[in-house]
mmCIF file of C-alpha atoms in Angstrom:
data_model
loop_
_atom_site.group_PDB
_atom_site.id
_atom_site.type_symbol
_atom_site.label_atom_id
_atom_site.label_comp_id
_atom_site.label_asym_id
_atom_site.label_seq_id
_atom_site.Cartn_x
_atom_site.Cartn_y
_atom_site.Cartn_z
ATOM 1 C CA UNK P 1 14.456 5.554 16.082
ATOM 2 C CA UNK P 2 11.278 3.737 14.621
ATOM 3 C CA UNK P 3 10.874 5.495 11.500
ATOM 4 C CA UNK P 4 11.453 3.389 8.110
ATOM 5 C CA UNK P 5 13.899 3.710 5.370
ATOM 6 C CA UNK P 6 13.881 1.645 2.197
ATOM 7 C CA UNK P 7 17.910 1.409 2.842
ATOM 8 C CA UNK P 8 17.465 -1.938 4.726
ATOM 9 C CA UNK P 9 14.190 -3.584 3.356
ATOM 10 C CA UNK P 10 16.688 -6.408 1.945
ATOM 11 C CA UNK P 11 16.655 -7.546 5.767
ATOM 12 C CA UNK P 12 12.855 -6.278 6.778
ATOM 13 C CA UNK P 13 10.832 -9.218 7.375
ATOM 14 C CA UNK P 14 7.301 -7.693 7.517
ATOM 15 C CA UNK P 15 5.015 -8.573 9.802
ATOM 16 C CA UNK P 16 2.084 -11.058 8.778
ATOM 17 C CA UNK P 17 -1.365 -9.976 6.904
ATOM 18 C CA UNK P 18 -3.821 -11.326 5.353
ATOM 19 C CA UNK P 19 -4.191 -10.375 1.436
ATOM 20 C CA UNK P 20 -6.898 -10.832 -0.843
ATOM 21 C CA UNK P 21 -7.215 -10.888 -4.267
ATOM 22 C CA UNK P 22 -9.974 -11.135 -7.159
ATOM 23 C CA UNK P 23 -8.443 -13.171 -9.831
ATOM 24 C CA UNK P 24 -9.540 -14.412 -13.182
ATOM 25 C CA UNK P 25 -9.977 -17.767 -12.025
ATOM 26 C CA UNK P 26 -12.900 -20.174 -14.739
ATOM 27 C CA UNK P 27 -11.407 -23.817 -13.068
ATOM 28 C CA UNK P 28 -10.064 -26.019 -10.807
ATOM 29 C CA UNK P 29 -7.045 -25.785 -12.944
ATOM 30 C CA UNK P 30 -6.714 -22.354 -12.546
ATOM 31 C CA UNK P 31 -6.915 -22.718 -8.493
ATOM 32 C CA UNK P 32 -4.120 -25.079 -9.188
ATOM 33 C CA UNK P 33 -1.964 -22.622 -10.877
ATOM 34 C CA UNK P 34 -2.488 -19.835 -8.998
ATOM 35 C CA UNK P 35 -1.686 -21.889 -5.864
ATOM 36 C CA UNK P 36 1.216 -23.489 -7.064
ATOM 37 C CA UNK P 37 2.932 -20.402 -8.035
ATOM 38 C CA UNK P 38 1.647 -17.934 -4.389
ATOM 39 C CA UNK P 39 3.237 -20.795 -2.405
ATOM 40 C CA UNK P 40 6.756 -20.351 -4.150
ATOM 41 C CA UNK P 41 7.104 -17.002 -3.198
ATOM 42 C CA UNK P 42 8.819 -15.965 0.042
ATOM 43 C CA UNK P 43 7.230 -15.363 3.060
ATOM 44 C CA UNK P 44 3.912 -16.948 2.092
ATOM 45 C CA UNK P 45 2.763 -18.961 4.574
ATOM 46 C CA UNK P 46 -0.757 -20.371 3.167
ATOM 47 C CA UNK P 47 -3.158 -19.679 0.307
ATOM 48 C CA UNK P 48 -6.744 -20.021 0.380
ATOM 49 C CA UNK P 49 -8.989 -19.670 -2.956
ATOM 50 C CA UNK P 50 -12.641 -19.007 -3.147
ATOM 51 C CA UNK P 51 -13.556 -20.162 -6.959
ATOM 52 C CA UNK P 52 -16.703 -19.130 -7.340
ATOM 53 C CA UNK P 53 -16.196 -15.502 -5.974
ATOM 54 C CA UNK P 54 -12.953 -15.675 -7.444
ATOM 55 C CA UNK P 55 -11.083 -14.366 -4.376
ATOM 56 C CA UNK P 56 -7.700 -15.528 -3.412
ATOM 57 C CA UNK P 57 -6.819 -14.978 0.344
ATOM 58 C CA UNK P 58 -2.840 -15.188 1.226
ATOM 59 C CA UNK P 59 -1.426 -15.241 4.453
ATOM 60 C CA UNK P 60 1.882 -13.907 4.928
ATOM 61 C CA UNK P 61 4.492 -11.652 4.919
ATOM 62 C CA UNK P 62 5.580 -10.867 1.331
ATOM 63 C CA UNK P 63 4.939 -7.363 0.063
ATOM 64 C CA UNK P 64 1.687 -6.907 -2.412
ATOM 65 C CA UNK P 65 3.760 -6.069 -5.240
ATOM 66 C CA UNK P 66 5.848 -9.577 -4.939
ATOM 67 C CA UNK P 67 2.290 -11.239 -5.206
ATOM 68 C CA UNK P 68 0.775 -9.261 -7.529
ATOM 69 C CA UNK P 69 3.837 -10.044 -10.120
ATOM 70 C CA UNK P 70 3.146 -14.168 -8.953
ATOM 71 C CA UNK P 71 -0.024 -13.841 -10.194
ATOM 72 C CA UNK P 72 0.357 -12.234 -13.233
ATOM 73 C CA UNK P 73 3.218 -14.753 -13.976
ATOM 74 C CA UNK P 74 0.717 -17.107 -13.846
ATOM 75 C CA UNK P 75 -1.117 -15.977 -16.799
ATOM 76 C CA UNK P 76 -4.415 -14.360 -14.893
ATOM 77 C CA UNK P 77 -5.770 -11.132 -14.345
ATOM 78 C CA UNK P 78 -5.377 -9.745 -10.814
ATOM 79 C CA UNK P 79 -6.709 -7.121 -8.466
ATOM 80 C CA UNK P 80 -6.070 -6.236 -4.683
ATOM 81 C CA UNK P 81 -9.472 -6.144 -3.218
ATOM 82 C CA UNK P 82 -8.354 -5.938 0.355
ATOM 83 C CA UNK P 83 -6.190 -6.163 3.516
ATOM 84 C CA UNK P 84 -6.362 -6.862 7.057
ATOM 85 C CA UNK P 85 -5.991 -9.312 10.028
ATOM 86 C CA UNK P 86 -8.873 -11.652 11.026
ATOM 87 C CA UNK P 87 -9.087 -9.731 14.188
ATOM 88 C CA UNK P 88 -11.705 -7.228 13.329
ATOM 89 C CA UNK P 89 -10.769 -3.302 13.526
ATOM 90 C CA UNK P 90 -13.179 -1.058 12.716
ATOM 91 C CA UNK P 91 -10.963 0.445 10.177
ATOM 92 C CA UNK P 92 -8.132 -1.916 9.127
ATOM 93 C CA UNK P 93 -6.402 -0.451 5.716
ATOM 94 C CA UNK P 94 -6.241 3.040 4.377
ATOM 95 C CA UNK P 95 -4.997 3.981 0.863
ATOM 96 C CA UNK P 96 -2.731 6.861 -0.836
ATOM 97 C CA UNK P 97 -2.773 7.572 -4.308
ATOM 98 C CA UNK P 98 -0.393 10.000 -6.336
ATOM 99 C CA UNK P 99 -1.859 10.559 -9.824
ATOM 100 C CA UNK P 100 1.212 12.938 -11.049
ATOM 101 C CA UNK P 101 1.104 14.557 -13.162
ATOM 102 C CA UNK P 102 4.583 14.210 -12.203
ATOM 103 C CA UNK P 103 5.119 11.720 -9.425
ATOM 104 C CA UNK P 104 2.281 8.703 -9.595
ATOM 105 C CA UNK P 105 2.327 6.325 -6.113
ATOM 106 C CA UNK P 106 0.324 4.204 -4.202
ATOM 107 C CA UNK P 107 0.947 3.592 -0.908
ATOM 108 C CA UNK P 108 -0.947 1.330 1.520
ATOM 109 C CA UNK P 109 -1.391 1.262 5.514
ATOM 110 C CA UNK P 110 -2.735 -2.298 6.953
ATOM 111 C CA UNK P 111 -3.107 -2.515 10.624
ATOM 112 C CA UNK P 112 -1.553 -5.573 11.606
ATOM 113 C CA UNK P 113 -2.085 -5.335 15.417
ATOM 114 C CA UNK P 114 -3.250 -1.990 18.033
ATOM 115 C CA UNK P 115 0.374 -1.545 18.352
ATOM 116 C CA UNK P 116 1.662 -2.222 15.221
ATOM 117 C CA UNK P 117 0.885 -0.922 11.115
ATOM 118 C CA UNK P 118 2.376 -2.731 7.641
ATOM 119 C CA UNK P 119 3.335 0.173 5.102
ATOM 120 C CA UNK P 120 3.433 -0.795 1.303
ATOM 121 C CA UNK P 121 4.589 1.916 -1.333
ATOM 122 C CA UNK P 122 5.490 2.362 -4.934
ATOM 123 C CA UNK P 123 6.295 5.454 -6.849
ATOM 124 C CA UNK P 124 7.237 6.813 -9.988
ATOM 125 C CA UNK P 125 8.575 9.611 -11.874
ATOM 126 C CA UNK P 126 11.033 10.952 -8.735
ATOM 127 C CA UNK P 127 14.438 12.293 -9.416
ATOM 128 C CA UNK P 128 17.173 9.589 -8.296
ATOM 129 C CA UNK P 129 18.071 9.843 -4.650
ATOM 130 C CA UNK P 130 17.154 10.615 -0.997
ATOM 131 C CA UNK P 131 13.601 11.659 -0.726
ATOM 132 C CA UNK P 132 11.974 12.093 2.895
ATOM 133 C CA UNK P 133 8.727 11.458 2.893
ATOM 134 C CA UNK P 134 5.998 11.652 5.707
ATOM 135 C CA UNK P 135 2.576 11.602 6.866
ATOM 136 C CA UNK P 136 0.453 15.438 7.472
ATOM 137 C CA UNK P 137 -1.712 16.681 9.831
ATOM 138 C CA UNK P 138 -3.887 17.465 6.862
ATOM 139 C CA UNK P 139 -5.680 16.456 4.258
ATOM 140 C CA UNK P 140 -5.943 19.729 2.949
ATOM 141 C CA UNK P 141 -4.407 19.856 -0.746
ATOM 142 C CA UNK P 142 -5.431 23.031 -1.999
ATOM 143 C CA UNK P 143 -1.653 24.362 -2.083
ATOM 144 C CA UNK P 144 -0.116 21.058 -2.915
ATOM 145 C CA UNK P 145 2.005 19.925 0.034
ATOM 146 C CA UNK P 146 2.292 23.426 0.982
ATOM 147 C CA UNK P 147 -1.551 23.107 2.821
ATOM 148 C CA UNK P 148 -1.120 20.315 4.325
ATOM 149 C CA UNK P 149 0.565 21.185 7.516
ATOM 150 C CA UNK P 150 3.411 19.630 10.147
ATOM 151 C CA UNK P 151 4.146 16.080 10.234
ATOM 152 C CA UNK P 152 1.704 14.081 12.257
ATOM 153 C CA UNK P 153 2.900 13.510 15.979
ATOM 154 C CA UNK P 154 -0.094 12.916 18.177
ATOM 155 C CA UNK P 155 1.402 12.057 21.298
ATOM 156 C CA UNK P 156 4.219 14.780 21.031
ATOM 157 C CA UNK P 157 6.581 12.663 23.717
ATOM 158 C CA UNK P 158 8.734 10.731 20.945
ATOM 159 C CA UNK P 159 11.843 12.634 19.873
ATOM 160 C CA UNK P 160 10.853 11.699 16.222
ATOM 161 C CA UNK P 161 7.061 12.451 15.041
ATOM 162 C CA UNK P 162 5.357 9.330 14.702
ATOM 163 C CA UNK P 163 4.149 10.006 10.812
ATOM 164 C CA UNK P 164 7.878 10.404 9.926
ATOM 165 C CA UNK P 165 8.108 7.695 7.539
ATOM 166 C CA UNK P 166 12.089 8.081 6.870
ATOM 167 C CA UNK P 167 13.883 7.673 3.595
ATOM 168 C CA UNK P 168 12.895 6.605 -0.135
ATOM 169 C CA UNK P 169 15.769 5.479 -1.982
ATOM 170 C CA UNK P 170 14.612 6.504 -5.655
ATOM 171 C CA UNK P 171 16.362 4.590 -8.437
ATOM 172 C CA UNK P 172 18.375 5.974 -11.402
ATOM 173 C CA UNK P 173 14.882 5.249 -13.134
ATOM 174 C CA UNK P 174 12.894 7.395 -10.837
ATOM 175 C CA UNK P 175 11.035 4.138 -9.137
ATOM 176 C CA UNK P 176 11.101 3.940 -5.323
ATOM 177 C CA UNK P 177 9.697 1.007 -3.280
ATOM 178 C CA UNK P 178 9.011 0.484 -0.127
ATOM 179 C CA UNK P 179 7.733 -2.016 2.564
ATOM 180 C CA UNK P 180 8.186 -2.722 6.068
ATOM 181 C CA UNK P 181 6.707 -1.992 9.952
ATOM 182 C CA UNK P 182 5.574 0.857 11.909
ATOM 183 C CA UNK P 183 4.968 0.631 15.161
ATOM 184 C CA UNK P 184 2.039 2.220 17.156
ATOM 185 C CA UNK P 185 0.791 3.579 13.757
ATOM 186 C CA UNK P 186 -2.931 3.146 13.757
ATOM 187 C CA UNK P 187 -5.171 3.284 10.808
ATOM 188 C CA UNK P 188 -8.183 4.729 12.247
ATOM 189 C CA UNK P 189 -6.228 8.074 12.922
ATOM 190 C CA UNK P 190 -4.505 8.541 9.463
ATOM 191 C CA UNK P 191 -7.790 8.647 7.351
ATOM 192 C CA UNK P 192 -7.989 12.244 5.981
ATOM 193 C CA UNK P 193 -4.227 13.147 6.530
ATOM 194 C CA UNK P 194 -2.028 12.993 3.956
ATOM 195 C CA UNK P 195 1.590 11.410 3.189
ATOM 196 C CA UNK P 196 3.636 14.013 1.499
ATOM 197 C CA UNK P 197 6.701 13.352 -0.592
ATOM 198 C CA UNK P 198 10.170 15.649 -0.255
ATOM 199 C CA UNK P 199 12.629 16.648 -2.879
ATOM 200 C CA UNK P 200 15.153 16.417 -0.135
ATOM 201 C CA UNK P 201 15.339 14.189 2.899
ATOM 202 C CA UNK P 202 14.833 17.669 4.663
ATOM 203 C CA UNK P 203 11.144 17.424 5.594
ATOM 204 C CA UNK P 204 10.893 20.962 6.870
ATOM 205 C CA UNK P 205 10.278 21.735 3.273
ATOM 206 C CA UNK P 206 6.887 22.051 1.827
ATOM 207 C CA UNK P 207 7.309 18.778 -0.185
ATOM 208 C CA UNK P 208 6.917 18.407 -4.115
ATOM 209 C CA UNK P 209 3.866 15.787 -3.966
ATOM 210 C CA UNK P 210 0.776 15.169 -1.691
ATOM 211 C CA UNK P 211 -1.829 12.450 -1.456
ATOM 212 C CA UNK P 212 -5.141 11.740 0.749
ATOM 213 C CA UNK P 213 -5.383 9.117 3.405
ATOM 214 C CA UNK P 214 -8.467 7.238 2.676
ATOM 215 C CA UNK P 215 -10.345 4.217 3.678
ATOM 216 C CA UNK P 216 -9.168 1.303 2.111
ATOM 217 C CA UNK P 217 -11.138 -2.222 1.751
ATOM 218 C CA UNK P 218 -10.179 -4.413 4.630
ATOM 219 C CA UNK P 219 -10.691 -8.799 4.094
ATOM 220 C CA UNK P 220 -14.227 -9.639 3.013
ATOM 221 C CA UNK P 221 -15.648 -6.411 2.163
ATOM 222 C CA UNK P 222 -15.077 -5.665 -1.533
ATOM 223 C CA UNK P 223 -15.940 -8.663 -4.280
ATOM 224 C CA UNK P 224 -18.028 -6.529 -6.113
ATOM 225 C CA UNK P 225 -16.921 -6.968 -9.627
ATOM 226 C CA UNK P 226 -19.039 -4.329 -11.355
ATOM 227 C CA UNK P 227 -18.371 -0.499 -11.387
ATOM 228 C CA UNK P 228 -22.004 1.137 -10.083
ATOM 229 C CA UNK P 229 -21.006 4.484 -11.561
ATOM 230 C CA UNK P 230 -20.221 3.597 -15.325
ATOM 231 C CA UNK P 231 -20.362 -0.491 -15.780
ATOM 232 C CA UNK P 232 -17.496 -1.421 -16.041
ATOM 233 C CA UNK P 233 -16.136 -4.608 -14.879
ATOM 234 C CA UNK P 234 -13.051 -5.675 -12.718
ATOM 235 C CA UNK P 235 -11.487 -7.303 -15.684
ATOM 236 C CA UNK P 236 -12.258 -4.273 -18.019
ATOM 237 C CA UNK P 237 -10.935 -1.545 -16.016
ATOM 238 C CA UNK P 238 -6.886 -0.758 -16.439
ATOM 239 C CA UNK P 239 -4.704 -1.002 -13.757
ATOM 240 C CA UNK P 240 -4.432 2.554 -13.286
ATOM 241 C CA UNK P 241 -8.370 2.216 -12.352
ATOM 242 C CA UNK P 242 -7.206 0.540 -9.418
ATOM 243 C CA UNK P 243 -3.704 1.753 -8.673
ATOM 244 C CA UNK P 244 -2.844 4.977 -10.375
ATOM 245 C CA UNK P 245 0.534 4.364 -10.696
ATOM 246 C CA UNK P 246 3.033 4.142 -13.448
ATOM 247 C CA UNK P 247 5.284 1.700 -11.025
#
């Protein structure tokens, strides 16, 4: 079986990516800090900081989340600005985002090689236990979950559809978290699907939350710092502007 369950991430080792960052970065005593404290965290393997775009670039295989909290813990605003390999794919991360009004989740797709995807998620606000959750056929959301069709199996020769994405574990407080492989996943064909969330691990149910695959920013493509549509800045924007979740 090759789909993923957050049951065994303690032993995952995921494989290697290339993250970047915008981060509130003024000196070279800031580069300092912020590289001091990336290179403590496990499964970073080098760090490479662009001051005057303020971009940080890590190489690795620590989750988003782990280096997200590094950087905060070093006293600077962060963003994720993008994901991807240095091999160029013509469409190397794709996004899902769960904006409740109940259940609030991001989850992010990276393709690490042709035969091989990195899955990062984080949700909120589901009832402690089991949840299956998967990706669609659809993208379709105008019945919820309900619209958006069977789980994605393009090939139709693997016993197990190749969007099931297993198990979340939720926690007593409702937070689930997830991060590890997927192999022969490939961005390019998720973008418009969906990944649908299950009260059950049963995923023949309709599901109780549904989110749109889209394009995500790959490495080098997003250091705009400056919202075109209403001005606001990087900085100025909450989190939720950039990952609308409560996790």
């Amino acid at each position: 079986m090759d789909s993923l369950s957050t049951t065994a991430q303690k032993d995952v080792v995921l494989p290697e990516l290339l993250t970047e960052f915008m981060v509130d970065m003024k000196c070279d005593g800031c580069v300092n800090a912020v590289e001091n404290k990336l290179l403590t965290v496990d499964g970073v393997k080098s760090v490479e900081v662009d001051l005057s775009n303020q971009v940080v670039r890590v190489l690795g295989s620590s989750p988003v989340k782990i280096m997200a909290d590094a950087l905060e813990q070093s006293g600077r605003k962060a963003r994720l600005i993008g994901q991807g390999v240095p091999e160029d794919f013509l469409v190397s991360a794709a996004v899902a985002e769960f904006k409740g009004p109940d259940i609030f989740g991001v989850v992010r797709v990276a393709q690490v090689s042709m035969e091989l995807a990195r899955v990062e998620a984080t949700f909120s606000g589901l009832s402690p236990g089991k949840h299956g959750w998967s990706i669609n056929e659809f993208g379709d959301l105008t019945r919820g979950a309900a619209s958006t069709g069977k789980v994605f199996n393009p090939t139709k020769v693997t016993e197990q559809p190749l969007g099931d994405l297993g198990t979340l574990d939720a926690l007593e407080n409702g937070e689930a978290f997830f991060s590890g492989g997927k192999p022969m996943l490939r961005v390019a064909d998720l973008i418009g699907r969906s990944i649908v969330v299950y009260e059950t691990e049963d995923k023949s149910d309709s599901g109780i939350a549904a989110a749109v695959i889209a394009r995500s920013a790959g490495v080098g493509e997003n250091y705009k710092k400056i919202c075109t549509c209403d001005g606001t800045t990087i900085w100025e924007a909450n989190n939720t502007s950039f990952a609308p979740s409560k996790v």
